[in-house]
Amino acid sequence: MPGRPRVVAGATIDGFTIGAQIHAGGMATLWEATHPDHPGRPLLMKVPRLREGEDPAAIVGFEMEQMILPRLSGPHVPRFVAAAGFERQPYLVMERILGTSLAARLPSLPLAAEEVAAIGARVAEALDSLHRQAVVHLDVKPSNILFRRGTGEAVLVDFGLARHRLLPDLLEEEFRLPYGSAPYMAPEQAMGVRGEPRSDLFALGAVLYQLKTGMLPFGEPQGLKAVRRRIWRDPLPPRALRPTCPPWLQEIILRCLEVDPARRHPTAAQLAFDLRHPDQVALSPRAEKRGRDGWTAVLRRRFDPKARPVFRRPAEEADAVHAPIVAVAVDVAEQSAAMAQVLRAGLGPIMASLPGARVACINVLDLRRAAPEEGENRHVQRLVALRHWAAPLGLPEGRITYHVLEAADPAQALIEYATANRVDHIVMGARADSLRRRLLGSVSAGVAAHAPCTVTVVRPRGVNAGGAEPGRA
Amino acid sequence: MRIALLADIHANREALAACLAHAARQGARRLVFLGDLVGYGADPCWVVETVRARVAGGEAVALLGNHDEAAVSPRGPVGMNPAAAAAIAWTRGRLDAEAAAFLASLPLVVEEEDRLYVHADASAPARWRYVAGTEAARRSLAATAARITLCGHVHVPGLYGLTATDKLVAHRPAAGVAVPLLRPRRWLAVLGAVGQPRDGDPSACYGLLDTGRSELAWMRVPYDVATAAAKIRAAGLPESLAARLERGR
């Protein structure tokens, strides 16, 4: 076997010139690097610690990252550049993220609710991108969250504990102990379940709790037994520590910190949606909680076998998004009763078959032709009309939200909304054949052509076959 | 280089033709037939001739399977269930001397670079034990030095990885997903069956190994199951052999 090249500043390995050491952690060291094939691009070389007696998790974590990182794409992960295995000097080279780590904010805690929500939404969007690529991070904590300079997009780093649903889990059989960061680890992870995407939502909830209160929700437990305490002992509600914490933020944080993953947000996209729309968060008793649960409840959770949560491994086939965000564009000002009915009929089966799905009812106030007589109240009037349209759907608060967008280009506004809110499916009506459609073009055709997701265009039968609706200009 | 790994064809012409066409489109330059060319199915002659021609052309290597052995050995089927034994008896009556000689010439094990090809358990290839679990995988891996062992026989895809510290991971491969076979781990991959899948998915399964990237994918190829099953029935072979192609179990 050839000699192992030494990783030191100034050395060159496989064309990568090594620069300054950036960080020396327990599992790996990080180095600046450059390569003539990547001019002007700052790179990062990660080198696992391999000395005798080092934690074997360092090696397996490196293998996991070597396996997972090349399979990830998008702005929310560092771009993979190169890797070398254990035959010689193992390393992983990736894009060096220029920007700051969330850990840099820890000295300035607590943060304002609005900033906590904005940070949380960006991290949740990054997690959504990751989960859609079949990967669960399982080590979400401030030091593993970076924000890109310029765009501010969140980037998740360190996939050494991550799980790819379609690849072998090298960690699961290797270690008896569940690995993760104790303050943020989800209870099911502490019980050895790897691969539950909502474990990342729990960890993010713990981060948001910390950002808002300056405290860790479960302290810094040492050892697994102490970590598992969170299965039966609930944290002090954020508002008990920071009375200025608004109810909607406490609702979101405590929902993330639910022991049973099924009681958390179904997806990271839905969590991001709530964080982006505080006024639309459905408040439960969680929002008003002022103290921890009483000892009787805690003792029951701890000692009553019937109250003990059962953590299941998520089904291998959990491929599709079972909790989609559906946006329905409702033209409350113009649409016929027939169209209103057809739109509801298009939405009903989706909401009935997918209990985790939520719908965002959207009306676009077309600034090019908004009737001036609607005046100041038009926004409110449109919201009232949206609620009226949606009432027959019979959806509970929490599964439905209402939004009025003001835009000069309705198609563009819908596409931007769908992109920003990680919408999975847009349902909208086709405009009846009319002079206006001929002059302005079809909004639905524009959305269908350029939307980032599935688009269903509904139309009452016969509208285009000469049966033009009355009252159309 | 991309290598197509085809196990347990079992005289299923429709499945083999579909997999060979698929592998060619994927850029496979070499073919490895991991045993059990015959048995169960109604097209032993076409399958053996197709494999023999590929081997003669130098683009393929073929291994012996227990059904191939039973079809040409003087002992006949030993320890097989009645349906399998009936199909072997039927097959023996159809193979010509050239096909029988080809099957009889097949090796139990072939090693190539860092890979070992075998039909069943590499620790005792002629005993035809199933590698269907971590203990069997450990036994097979312990018996060889090859970095990657590729076998069939089970008709259900599986993957086992062994570290230098003797830790074993098991994985159920997903269709079409390339799994990196990282060094310095050693790996044992069980391919699904081309001609008689038993994992609930009736589509034909074969493996695609990218040696440069060290990645293996279990490909699934839909084929004309109805015709293959109809031929089994027309040949008077046991009905259960036709029905299980349709169910994939």
XYZ file of C-alpha atoms in Angstrom, chain B residues 47-227:
181
model
C -31.753 -19.349 -23.067
C -28.792 -21.750 -23.054
C -27.982 -20.978 -26.684
C -28.179 -17.223 -26.054
C -25.867 -17.445 -23.043
C -23.502 -19.864 -24.827
C -23.178 -17.478 -27.782
C -22.403 -14.522 -25.484
C -19.776 -16.541 -23.618
C -18.261 -17.777 -26.893
C -18.120 -14.180 -28.107
C -15.948 -13.302 -25.134
C -18.288 -10.685 -23.689
C -19.713 -12.892 -20.958
C -18.915 -15.355 -18.219
C -21.426 -17.911 -16.946
C -21.636 -19.792 -13.647
C -23.246 -23.088 -12.723
C -26.481 -23.119 -10.729
C -28.180 -25.992 -8.928
C -30.885 -26.293 -11.604
C -28.242 -26.386 -14.356
C -26.445 -29.140 -12.478
C -29.657 -31.098 -11.943
C -30.527 -30.825 -15.632
C -27.291 -32.458 -16.790
C -25.973 -34.529 -13.890
C -26.601 -38.266 -13.913
C -27.991 -37.904 -10.390
C -30.834 -35.703 -11.646
C -32.761 -33.457 -9.268
C -31.717 -34.061 -5.651
C -33.623 -32.445 -2.788
C -35.893 -30.418 -5.051
C -39.599 -29.834 -4.515
C -41.966 -31.733 -6.863
C -42.650 -28.771 -9.180
C -38.947 -28.030 -9.579
C -38.137 -31.705 -10.096
C -40.892 -32.029 -12.706
C -39.497 -29.039 -14.579
C -35.976 -30.548 -14.464
C -37.276 -33.825 -15.895
C -39.026 -31.907 -18.667
C -35.899 -29.814 -19.329
C -33.628 -32.884 -19.600
C -35.787 -34.126 -22.447
C -35.291 -30.926 -24.412
C -31.636 -30.010 -24.095
C -29.495 -31.222 -26.984
C -26.015 -32.610 -26.433
C -24.327 -29.290 -27.137
C -26.501 -27.419 -24.602
C -26.004 -30.146 -21.993
C -22.245 -30.081 -22.536
C -22.203 -26.319 -22.154
C -24.105 -26.485 -18.858
C -21.871 -29.296 -17.607
C -18.811 -27.160 -18.360
C -19.881 -24.211 -16.225
C -17.682 -23.349 -13.221
C -18.930 -23.015 -9.639
C -16.868 -19.901 -8.900
C -15.164 -17.262 -11.024
C -12.912 -14.520 -9.669
C -12.275 -11.389 -11.678
C -10.287 -8.413 -10.353
C -11.754 -7.693 -6.888
C -14.977 -9.579 -7.589
C -16.131 -13.119 -6.962
C -19.060 -14.612 -8.853
C -20.939 -17.605 -7.475
C -24.512 -18.876 -7.689
C -25.094 -19.437 -3.947
C -23.059 -19.518 -0.703
C -19.383 -18.966 -1.548
C -18.207 -20.920 1.505
C -19.452 -24.171 -0.074
C -20.586 -23.405 -3.626
C -21.666 -26.961 -4.454
C -23.939 -27.213 -1.408
C -26.305 -24.593 -2.845
C -27.164 -22.966 0.484
C -29.191 -19.765 0.408
C -27.564 -16.495 1.418
C -30.735 -15.131 2.979
C -29.761 -13.414 6.207
C -26.869 -11.898 8.087
C -25.510 -15.211 9.428
C -25.406 -16.804 5.977
C -23.883 -13.633 4.545
C -21.200 -13.612 7.234
C -20.358 -17.257 6.495
C -20.050 -16.591 2.783
C -17.985 -13.433 3.260
C -15.663 -15.163 5.735
C -14.813 -17.810 3.148
C -13.459 -15.447 0.487
C -11.030 -12.561 0.146
C -12.782 -10.819 -2.731
C -13.943 -7.259 -2.053
C -17.295 -7.866 -3.750
C -19.117 -11.198 -3.874
C -22.028 -11.395 -6.312
C -24.527 -14.235 -6.131
C -28.125 -15.202 -6.799
C -30.156 -18.292 -5.829
C -32.415 -16.481 -3.326
C -34.556 -14.669 -5.940
C -34.855 -11.704 -3.528
C -32.417 -8.752 -3.673
C -30.144 -8.228 -0.694
C -26.905 -6.485 0.238
C -24.516 -7.151 3.111
C -21.440 -5.110 4.036
C -18.669 -6.230 6.378
C -16.108 -3.957 8.060
C -12.559 -4.832 9.026
C -13.820 -4.946 12.619
C -16.324 -7.638 11.648
C -19.438 -5.464 11.832
C -22.104 -6.451 9.326
C -24.780 -4.191 7.868
C -27.740 -5.535 5.915
C -29.678 -3.520 3.380
C -32.732 -4.140 1.245
C -31.869 -2.520 -2.099
C -34.432 -0.271 -3.753
C -35.130 -0.638 -7.466
C -32.876 1.403 -9.708
C -30.947 3.103 -6.875
C -27.164 2.870 -7.244
C -25.606 1.880 -3.919
C -21.955 2.786 -3.389
C -19.903 -0.241 -2.340
C -17.429 1.727 -0.242
C -13.912 0.565 0.476
C -12.497 -0.840 2.672
C -15.711 -2.651 3.490
C -16.306 -5.990 1.801
C -19.691 -6.542 0.237
C -21.925 -9.457 -0.640
C -24.679 -8.631 -3.106
C -27.575 -10.984 -3.757
C -29.125 -10.224 -7.115
C -32.832 -10.673 -7.685
C -34.030 -13.168 -10.273
C -34.259 -12.421 -13.970
C -36.711 -15.200 -14.696
C -38.661 -15.878 -11.483
C -38.750 -12.962 -9.016
C -39.987 -13.799 -5.512
C -40.010 -10.411 -3.801
C -43.540 -9.459 -4.783
C -42.520 -7.503 -7.862
C -43.079 -9.593 -11.005
C -40.696 -7.490 -13.126
C -37.344 -9.046 -14.025
C -34.396 -8.077 -11.827
C -30.747 -7.833 -12.783
C -27.723 -6.020 -11.395
C -25.749 -3.226 -12.974
C -22.269 -2.764 -11.511
C -20.227 0.311 -12.341
C -16.684 -0.808 -11.515
C -15.159 2.682 -11.817
C -17.572 4.229 -9.366
C -17.942 1.022 -7.370
C -21.719 1.323 -7.451
C -24.285 -1.415 -7.830
C -27.925 -0.958 -8.820
C -30.676 -3.560 -8.795
C -32.576 -2.799 -12.002
C -36.199 -3.802 -12.538
C -37.372 -4.467 -16.078
C -41.011 -5.093 -16.980
C -41.402 -7.925 -19.478
C -44.124 -9.982 -21.141
C -45.056 -12.109 -18.129
C -48.280 -13.310 -19.766
C -46.435 -14.952 -22.658
